[in-house]
Coordinates of C-alpha atoms (C1' of nucleotides) in Angstrom, one line a residue:
Chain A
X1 CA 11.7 81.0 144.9
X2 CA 12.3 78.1 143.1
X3 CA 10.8 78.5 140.0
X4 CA 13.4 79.0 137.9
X5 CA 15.6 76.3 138.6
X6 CA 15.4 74.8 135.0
X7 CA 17.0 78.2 133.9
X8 CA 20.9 79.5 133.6
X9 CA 21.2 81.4 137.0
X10 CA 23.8 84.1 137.3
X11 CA 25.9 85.4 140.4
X12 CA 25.2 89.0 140.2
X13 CA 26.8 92.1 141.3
X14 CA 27.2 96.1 141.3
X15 CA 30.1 97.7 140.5
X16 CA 30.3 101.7 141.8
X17 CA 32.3 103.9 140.6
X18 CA 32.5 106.5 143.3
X19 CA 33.8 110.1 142.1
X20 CA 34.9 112.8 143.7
X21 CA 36.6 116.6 143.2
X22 CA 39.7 117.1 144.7
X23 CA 42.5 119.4 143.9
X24 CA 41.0 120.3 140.5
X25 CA 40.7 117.4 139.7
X26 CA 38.5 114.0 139.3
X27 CA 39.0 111.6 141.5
X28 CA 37.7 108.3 141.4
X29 CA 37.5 106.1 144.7
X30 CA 39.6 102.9 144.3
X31 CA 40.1 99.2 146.6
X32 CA 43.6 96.9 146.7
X33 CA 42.6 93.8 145.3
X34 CA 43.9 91.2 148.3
X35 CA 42.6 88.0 146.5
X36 CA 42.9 86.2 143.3
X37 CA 41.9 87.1 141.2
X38 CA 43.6 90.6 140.2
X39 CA 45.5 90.2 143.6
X40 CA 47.4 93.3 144.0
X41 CA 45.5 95.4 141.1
X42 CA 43.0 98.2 142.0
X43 CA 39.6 97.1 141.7
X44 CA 36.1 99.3 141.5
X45 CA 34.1 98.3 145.4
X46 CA 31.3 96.2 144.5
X47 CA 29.5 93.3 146.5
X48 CA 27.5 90.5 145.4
X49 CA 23.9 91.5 145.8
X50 CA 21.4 89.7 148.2
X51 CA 18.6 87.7 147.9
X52 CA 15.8 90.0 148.9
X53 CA 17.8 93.0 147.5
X54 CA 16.9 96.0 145.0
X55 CA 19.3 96.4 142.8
X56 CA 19.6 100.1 144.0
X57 CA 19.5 99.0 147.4
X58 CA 23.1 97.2 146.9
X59 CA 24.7 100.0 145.1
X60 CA 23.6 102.1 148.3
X61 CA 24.9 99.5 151.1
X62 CA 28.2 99.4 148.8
X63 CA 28.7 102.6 149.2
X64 CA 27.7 103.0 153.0
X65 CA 30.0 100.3 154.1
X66 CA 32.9 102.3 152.1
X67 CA 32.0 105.5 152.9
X68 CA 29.6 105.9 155.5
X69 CA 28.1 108.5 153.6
X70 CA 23.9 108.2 153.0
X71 CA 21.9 110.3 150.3
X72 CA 24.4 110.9 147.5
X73 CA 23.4 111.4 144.0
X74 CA 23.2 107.4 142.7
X75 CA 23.0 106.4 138.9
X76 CA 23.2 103.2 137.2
X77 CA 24.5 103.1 134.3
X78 CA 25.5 99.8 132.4
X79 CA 25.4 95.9 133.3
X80 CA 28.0 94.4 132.1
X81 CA 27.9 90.5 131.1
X82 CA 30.4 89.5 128.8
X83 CA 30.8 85.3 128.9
X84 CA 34.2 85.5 130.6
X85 CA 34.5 89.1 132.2
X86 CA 35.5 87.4 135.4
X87 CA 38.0 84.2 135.2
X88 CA 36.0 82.1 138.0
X89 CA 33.0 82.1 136.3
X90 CA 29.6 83.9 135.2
X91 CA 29.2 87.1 136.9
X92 CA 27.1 89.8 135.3
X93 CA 27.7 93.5 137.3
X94 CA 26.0 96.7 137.1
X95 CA 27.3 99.8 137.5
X96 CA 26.7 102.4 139.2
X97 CA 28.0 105.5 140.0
X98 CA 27.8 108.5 142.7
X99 CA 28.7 111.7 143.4
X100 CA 30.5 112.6 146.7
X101 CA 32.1 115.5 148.6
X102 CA 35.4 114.1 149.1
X103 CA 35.4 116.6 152.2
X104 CA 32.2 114.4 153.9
X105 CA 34.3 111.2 153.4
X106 CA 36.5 109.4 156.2
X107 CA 37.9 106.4 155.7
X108 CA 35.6 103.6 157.6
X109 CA 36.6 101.3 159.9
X110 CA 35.5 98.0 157.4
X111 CA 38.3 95.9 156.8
X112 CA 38.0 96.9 153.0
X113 CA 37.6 100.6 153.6
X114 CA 41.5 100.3 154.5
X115 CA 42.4 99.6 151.4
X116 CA 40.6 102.4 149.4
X117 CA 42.4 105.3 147.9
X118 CA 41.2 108.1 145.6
X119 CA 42.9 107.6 142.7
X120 CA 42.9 110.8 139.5
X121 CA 40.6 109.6 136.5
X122 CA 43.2 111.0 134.2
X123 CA 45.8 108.6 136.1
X124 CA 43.9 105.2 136.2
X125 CA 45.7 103.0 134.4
X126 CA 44.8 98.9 134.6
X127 CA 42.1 97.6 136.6
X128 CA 40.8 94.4 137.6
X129 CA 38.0 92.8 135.2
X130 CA 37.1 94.9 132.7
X131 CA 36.4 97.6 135.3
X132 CA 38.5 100.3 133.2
X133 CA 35.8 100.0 130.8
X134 CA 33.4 100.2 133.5
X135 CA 35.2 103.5 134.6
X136 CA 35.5 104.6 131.1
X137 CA 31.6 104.3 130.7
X138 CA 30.4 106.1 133.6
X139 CA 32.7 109.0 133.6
X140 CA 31.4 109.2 129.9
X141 CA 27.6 109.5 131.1
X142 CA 28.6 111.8 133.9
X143 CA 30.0 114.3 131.2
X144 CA 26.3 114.0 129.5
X145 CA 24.9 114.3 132.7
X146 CA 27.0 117.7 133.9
X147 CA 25.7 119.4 130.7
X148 CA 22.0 118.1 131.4
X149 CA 22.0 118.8 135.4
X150 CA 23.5 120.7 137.8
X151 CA 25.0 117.6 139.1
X152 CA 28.2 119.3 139.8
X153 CA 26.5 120.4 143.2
X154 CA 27.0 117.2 144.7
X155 CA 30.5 117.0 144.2
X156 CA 31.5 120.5 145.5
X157 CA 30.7 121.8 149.3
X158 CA 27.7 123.9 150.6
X159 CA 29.9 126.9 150.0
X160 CA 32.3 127.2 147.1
X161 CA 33.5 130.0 144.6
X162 CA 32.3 130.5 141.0
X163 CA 36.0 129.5 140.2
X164 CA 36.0 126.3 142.2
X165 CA 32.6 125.4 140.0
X166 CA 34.5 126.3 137.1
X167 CA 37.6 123.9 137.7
X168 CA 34.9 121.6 138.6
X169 CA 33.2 121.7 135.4
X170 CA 36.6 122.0 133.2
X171 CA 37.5 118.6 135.0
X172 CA 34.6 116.6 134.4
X173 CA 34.3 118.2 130.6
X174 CA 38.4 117.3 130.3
X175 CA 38.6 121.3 128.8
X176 CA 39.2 124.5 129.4
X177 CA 35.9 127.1 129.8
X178 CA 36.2 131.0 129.4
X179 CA 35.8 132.6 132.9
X180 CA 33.6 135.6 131.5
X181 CA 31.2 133.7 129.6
X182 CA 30.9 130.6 132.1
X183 CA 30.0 132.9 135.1
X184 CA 27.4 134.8 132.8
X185 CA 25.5 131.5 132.0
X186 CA 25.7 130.3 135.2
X187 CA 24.4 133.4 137.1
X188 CA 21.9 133.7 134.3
X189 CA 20.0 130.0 135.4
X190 CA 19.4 131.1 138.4
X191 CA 20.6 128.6 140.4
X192 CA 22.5 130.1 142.9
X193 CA 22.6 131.9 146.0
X194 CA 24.6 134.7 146.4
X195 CA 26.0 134.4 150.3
X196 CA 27.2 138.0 150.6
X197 CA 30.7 136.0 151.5
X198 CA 33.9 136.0 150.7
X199 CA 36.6 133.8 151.1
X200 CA 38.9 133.6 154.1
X201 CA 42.5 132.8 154.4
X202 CA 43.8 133.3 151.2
X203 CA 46.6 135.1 149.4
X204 CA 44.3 137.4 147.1
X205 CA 41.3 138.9 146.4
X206 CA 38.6 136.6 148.0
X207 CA 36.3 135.0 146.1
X208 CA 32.6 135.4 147.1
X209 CA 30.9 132.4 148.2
X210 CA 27.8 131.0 146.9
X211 CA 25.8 128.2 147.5
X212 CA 23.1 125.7 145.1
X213 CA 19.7 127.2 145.2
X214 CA 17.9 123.7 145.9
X215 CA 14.4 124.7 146.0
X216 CA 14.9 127.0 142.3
X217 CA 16.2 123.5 141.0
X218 CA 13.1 121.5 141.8
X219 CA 10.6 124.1 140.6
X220 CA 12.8 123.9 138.0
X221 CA 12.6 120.6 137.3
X222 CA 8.5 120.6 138.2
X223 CA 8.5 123.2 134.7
X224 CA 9.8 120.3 132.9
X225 CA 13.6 120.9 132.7
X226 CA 12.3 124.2 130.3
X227 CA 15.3 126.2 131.6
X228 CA 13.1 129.0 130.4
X229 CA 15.1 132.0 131.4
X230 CA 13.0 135.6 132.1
X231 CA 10.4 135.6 130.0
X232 CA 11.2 133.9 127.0
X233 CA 7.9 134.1 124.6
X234 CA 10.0 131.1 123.0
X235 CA 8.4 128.0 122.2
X236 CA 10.2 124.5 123.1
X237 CA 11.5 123.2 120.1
X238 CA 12.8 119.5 120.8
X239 CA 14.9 120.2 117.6
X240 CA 17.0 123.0 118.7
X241 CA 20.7 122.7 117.1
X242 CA 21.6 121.1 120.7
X243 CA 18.2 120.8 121.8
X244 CA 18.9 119.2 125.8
X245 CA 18.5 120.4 128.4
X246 CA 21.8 121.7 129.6
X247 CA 24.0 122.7 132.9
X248 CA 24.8 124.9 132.8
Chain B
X1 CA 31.8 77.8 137.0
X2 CA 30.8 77.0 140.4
X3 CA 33.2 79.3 141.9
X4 CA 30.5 81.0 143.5
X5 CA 27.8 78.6 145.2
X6 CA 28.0 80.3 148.0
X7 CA 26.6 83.8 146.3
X8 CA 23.1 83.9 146.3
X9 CA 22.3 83.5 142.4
X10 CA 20.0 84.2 140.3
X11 CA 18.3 83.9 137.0
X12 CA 18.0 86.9 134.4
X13 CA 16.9 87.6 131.4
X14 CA 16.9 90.4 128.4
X15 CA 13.8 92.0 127.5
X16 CA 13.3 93.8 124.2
X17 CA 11.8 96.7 123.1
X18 CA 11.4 96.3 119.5
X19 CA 10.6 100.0 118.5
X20 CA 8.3 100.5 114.5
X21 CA 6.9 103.3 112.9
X22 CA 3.6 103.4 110.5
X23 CA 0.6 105.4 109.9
X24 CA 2.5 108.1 111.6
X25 CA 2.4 106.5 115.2
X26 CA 5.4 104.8 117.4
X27 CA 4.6 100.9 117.5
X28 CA 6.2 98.3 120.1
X29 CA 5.8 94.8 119.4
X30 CA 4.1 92.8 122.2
X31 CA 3.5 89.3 122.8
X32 CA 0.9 87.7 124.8
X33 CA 1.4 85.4 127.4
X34 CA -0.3 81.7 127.4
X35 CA 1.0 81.1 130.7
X36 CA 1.2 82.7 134.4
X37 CA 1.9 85.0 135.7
X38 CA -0.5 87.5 133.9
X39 CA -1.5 84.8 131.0
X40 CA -3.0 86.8 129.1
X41 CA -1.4 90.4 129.5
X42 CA 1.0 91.8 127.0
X43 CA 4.8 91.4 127.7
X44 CA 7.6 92.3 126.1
X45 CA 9.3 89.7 124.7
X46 CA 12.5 88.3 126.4
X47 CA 13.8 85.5 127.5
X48 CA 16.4 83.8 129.8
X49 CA 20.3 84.6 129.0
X50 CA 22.1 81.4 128.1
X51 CA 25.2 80.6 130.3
X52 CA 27.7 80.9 126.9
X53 CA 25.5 84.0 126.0
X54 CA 26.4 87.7 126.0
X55 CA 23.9 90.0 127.2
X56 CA 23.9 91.5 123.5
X57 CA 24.0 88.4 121.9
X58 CA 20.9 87.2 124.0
X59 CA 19.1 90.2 123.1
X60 CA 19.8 90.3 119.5
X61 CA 18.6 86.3 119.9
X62 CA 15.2 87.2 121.2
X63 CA 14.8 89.4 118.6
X64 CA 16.1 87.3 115.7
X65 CA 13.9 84.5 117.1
X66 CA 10.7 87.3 116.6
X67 CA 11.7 88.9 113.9
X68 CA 13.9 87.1 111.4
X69 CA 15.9 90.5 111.6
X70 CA 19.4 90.6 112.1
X71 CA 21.8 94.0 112.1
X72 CA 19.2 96.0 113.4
X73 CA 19.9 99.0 115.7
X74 CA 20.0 97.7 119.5
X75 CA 20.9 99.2 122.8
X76 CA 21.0 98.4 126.2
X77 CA 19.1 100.5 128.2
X78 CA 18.8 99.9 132.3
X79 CA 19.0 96.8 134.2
X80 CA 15.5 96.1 136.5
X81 CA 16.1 94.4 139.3
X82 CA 13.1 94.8 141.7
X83 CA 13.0 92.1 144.1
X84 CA 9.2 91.5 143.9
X85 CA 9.4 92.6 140.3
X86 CA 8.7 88.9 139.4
X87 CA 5.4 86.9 141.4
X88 CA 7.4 83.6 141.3
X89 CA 10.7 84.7 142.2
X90 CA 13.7 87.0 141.6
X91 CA 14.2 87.6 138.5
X92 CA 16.7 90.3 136.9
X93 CA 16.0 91.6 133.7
X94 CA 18.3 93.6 131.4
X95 CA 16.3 96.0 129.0
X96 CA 17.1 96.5 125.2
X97 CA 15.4 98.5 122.5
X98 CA 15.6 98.1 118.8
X99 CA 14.6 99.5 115.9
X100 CA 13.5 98.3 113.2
X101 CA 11.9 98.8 109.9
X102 CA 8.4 97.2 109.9
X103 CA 8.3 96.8 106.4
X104 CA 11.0 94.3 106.4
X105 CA 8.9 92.6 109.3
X106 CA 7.6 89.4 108.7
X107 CA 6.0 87.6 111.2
X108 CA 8.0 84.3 112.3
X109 CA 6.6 80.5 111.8
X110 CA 7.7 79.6 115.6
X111 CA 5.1 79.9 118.3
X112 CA 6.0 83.2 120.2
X113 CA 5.8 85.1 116.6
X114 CA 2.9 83.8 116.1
X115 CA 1.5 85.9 119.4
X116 CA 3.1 88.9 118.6
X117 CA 1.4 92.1 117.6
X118 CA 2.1 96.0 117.2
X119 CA 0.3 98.1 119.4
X120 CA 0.7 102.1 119.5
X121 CA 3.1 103.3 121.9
X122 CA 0.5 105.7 123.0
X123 CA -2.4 104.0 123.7
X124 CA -0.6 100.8 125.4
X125 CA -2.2 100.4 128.8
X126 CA -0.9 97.8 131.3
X127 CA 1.7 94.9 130.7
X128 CA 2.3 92.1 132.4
X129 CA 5.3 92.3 135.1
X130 CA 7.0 95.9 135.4
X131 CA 7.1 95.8 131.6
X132 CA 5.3 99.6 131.3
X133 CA 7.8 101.0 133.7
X134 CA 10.5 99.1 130.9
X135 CA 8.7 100.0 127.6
X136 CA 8.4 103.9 129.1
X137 CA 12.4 103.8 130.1
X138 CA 13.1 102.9 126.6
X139 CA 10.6 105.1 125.2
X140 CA 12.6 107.9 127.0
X141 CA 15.6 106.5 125.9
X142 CA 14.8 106.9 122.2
X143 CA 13.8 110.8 123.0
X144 CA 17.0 111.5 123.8
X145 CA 18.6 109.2 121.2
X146 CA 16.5 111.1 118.5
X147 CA 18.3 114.3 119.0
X148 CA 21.8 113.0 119.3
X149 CA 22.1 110.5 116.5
X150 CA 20.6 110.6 113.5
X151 CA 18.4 106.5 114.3
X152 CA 15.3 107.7 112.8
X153 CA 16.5 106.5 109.5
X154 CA 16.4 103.2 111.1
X155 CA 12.5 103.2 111.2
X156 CA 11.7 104.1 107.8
X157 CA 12.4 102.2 104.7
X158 CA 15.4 102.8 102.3
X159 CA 13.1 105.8 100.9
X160 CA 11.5 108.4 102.4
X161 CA 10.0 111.8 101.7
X162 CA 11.1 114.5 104.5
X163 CA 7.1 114.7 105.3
X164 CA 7.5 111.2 106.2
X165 CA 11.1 111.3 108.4
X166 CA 9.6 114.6 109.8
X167 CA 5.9 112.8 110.7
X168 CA 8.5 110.6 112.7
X169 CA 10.6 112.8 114.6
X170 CA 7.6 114.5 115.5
X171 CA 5.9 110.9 116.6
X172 CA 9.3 109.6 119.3
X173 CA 9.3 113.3 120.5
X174 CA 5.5 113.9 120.5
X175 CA 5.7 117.6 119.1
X176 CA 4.9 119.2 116.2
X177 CA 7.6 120.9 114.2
X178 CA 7.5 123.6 112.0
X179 CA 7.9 122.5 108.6
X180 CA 10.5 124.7 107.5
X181 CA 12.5 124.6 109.9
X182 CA 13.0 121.2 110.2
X183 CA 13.4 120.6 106.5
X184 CA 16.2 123.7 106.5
X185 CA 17.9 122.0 109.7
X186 CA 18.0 118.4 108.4
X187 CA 18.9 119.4 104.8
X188 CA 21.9 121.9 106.0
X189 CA 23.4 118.3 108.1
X190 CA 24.2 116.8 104.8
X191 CA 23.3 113.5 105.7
X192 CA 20.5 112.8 103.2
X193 CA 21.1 112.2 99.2
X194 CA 18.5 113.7 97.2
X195 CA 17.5 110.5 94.9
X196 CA 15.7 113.0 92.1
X197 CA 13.2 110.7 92.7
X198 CA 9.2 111.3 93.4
X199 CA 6.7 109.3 95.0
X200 CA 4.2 107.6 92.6
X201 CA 0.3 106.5 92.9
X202 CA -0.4 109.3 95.2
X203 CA -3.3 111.4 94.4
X204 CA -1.2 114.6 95.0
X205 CA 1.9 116.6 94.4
X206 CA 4.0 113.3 94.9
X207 CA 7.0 114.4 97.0
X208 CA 11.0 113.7 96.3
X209 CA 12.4 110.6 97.7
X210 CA 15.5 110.5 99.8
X211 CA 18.0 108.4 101.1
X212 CA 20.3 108.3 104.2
X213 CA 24.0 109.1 103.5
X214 CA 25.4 106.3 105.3
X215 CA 29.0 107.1 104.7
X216 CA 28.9 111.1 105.6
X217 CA 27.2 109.9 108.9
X218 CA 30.6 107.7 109.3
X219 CA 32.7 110.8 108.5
X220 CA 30.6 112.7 111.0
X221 CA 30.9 110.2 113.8
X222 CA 34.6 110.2 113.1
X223 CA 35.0 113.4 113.6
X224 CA 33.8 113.4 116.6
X225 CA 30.2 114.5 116.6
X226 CA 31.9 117.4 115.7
X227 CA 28.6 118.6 113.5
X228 CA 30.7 121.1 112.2
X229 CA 28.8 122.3 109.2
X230 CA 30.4 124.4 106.2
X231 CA 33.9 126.0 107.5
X232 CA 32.8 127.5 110.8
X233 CA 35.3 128.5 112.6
X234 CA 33.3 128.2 115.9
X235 CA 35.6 126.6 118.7
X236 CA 33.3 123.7 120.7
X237 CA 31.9 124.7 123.9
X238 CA 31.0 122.3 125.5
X239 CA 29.0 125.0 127.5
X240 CA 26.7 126.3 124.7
X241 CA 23.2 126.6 125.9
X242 CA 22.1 123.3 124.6
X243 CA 25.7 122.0 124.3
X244 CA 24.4 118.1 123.1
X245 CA 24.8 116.5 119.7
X246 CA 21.5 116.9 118.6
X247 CA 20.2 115.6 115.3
X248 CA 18.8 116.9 113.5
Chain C
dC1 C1' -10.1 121.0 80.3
dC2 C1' -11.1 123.3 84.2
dA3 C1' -11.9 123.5 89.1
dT4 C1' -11.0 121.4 93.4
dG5 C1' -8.6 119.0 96.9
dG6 C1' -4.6 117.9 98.8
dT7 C1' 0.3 117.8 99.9
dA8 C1' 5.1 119.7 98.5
dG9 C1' 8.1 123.1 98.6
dT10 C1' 10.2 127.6 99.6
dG11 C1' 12.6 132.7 102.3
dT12 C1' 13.2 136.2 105.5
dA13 C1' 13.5 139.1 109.4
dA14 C1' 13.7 139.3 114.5
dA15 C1' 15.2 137.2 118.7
dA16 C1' 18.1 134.5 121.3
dC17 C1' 22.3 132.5 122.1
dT18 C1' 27.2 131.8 121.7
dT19 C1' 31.7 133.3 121.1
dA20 C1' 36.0 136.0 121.6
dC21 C1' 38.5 138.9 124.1
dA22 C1' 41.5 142.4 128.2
dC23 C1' 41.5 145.2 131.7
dT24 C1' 40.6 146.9 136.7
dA25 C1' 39.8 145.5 141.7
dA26 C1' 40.9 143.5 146.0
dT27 C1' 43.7 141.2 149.0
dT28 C1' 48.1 139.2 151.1
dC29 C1' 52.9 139.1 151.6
dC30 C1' 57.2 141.0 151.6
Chain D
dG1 C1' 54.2 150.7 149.2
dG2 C1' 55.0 147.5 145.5
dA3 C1' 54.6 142.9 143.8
dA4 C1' 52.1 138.9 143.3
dT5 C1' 47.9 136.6 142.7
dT6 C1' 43.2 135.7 141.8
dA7 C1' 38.4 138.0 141.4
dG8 C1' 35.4 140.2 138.8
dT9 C1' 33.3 142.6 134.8
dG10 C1' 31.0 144.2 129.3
dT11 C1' 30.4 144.3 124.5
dA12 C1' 30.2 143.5 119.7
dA13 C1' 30.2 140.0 116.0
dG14 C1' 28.7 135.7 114.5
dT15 C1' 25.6 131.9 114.6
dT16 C1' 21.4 129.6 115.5
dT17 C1' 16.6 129.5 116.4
dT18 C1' 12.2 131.0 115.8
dA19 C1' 7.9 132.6 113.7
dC20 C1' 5.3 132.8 109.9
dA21 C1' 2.1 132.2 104.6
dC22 C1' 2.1 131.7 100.1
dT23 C1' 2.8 129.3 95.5
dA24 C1' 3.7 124.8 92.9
dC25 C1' 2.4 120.5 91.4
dC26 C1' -0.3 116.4 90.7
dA27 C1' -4.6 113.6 90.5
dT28 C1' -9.4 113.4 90.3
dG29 C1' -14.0 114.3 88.9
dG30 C1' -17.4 117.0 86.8

DNA sequence: CCATGGTAGTGTAAAACTTACACTAATTCC
DNA sequence: GGAATTAGTGTAAGTTTTACACTACCATGG
């Protein structure tokens, strides 16, 4: 284990950004600095990682400590290792980020869980580091992502309205999507199951309920991400005007 | 610097996929190793970050060091961090790719040039270290790449034919493409200049020469990826079927 | 100089997809 | 029972994608 002492070694860590839906709107799950430095400023949660460690493996225990939540949708994204991101010396991070259902989420008993709030992406003004940027770079790839896979599953409960996807999908996309035409495309992958449901308990005409079709997705995905609709005699042509795969 | 003794620490390095194109096939460069682990395998090249170093600069080192090339194309791609991913200890590797025109490649006087050699992307079989699992991220990397940003014209020297930038699109997406298609598509984006130029000493029709339009690819990206050809009054929806930059 | 071999270059019609757009339906609350 | 509020629905026009085959041009060799 000591073979590289001749070498520059590095402390190392993972930074998650950890985002939720909530009220219409993108949340992002931020920790109360207590220490120097950045005492006082919100802060992305991220540990150092261990010695006998995958890199993944961190990014996962991060988020378990903070959330006690296991099995959510995990991407890394960037490493960031700019000479003098952090004033104390050379640490090079890698971000990560995850999708949660803000509903599944209690606060933990950790001492650093206290200080975690969910904070609006839109809102997030100045954070420790360069952790803005860090933000800033994974709420970009989630946008590609939410276009390439129905990703927005993970941030909604089992049950939820075609609106509710909508909202979702007009928050992460930061625009607005026309009701008629979004609920044709979306119906039309195939992705959903129709409950036969309806809303309870609210001041209108209830919404009906539907829930991700999990096992359509993965043949799906097993085709190759075709998204071949029907019958299509259509060939794949990698050089489509906006030839990726999209979601929806 | 020594802030964080008490964090387990440890060394990393960049490793490059340098990305060519000739004969109509996807190169990588590869280097042999002269020592163990796996003396003898082909390895990426890469090397340890320096402590003053950016994790760009590093990269665009090991590649100057290679090379001789400067300003090339270069982007970071996925940190591996496998703790068993190095025999001797752990190891954390950031992975680059470049691209680069091999006609401007020379090989280098120091010693790791001299060990360096193309190989076809396709018919590379195992690398030292978890360098296939790195060269095939990249690889997939570049797909995507190729349909969202106009890099193929980083590949192929200052003139080309559109047999020639087509036998490439169809080489990082490993497809064939109609031929009239793809000339109408990647004529209507405006971003080549028609040099009224032929080819000479071939022993056929020679075919017009072209050229990238550097500064209407500037305008484009400044727009916003916008794409907006002619004076369509299309609205963007970021829902559209295939709803990604694509290029071409 | 003519025939051959080989690549360059070109157009169109059908299918698929995207866009724009406005009214009725169902429920609760008062 | 009327008002308020959100759910739900269809179609036509425009744009993009797809499939497909022939002529043009140049060099070479007989």
């Amino acid at each position: 284990m000591n073979e590289f002492n001749e070498y520059f070694k590095s402390a190392f860590t993972v930074d998650n950004v950890i985002f939720g839906f909530d009220e219409g709107d993108m949340k992002v799950l931020l920790i109360k600095r207590g220490e120097e430095p950045y005492k006082g400023k919100w802060a992305l949660p991220g540990y150092f990682v261990n010695p006998a460690e995958d890199l993944d493996a961190a990014a996962k225990r991060v988020l378990g400590e903070l959330t006690g939540l296991r099995n959510v949708y995990l991407e890394q994204v960037r490493t960031f290792g700019a000479v003098n991101r952090h004033p104390a010396g050379r640490v090079i991070t890698v971000a990560y980020f995850s999708l949660i259902k803000i509903s599944d989420y209690a606060i933990q008993a950790s001492s650093i869980a206290q200080k975690a709030k969910w904070h609006s992406i839109a809102r997030v003004k100045d954070l420790a580091f360069d952790h803005k940027e860090i933000l800033q770079a994974c709420f970009n790839r989630l946008k590609w992502l939410v276009r390439a896979r129905p990703v927005g599953f993970e941030l909604l409960p089992p049950k939820f309205t075609l609106t509710e996807l909508q909202h979702l999908y007009e928050a992460i996309l930061e625009t607005e999507l026309d009701k008629r035409n979004f609920r044709k495309k979306i119906l039309s992958m195939n992705l959903l199951i129709d409950l036969d449901e309806t809303q309870e308990g609210v001041a209108h005409r209830p919404a009906r309920l539907y829930q991700f079709d999990k096992e359509k997705y993965e043949e799906f995905l097993a085709e190759g991400f075709s998204f071949e609709l029907k019958e299509s005699k259509k060939k794949e042509n990698p050089l489509r005007k906006n030839a990726s795969p999209s979601f929806p």
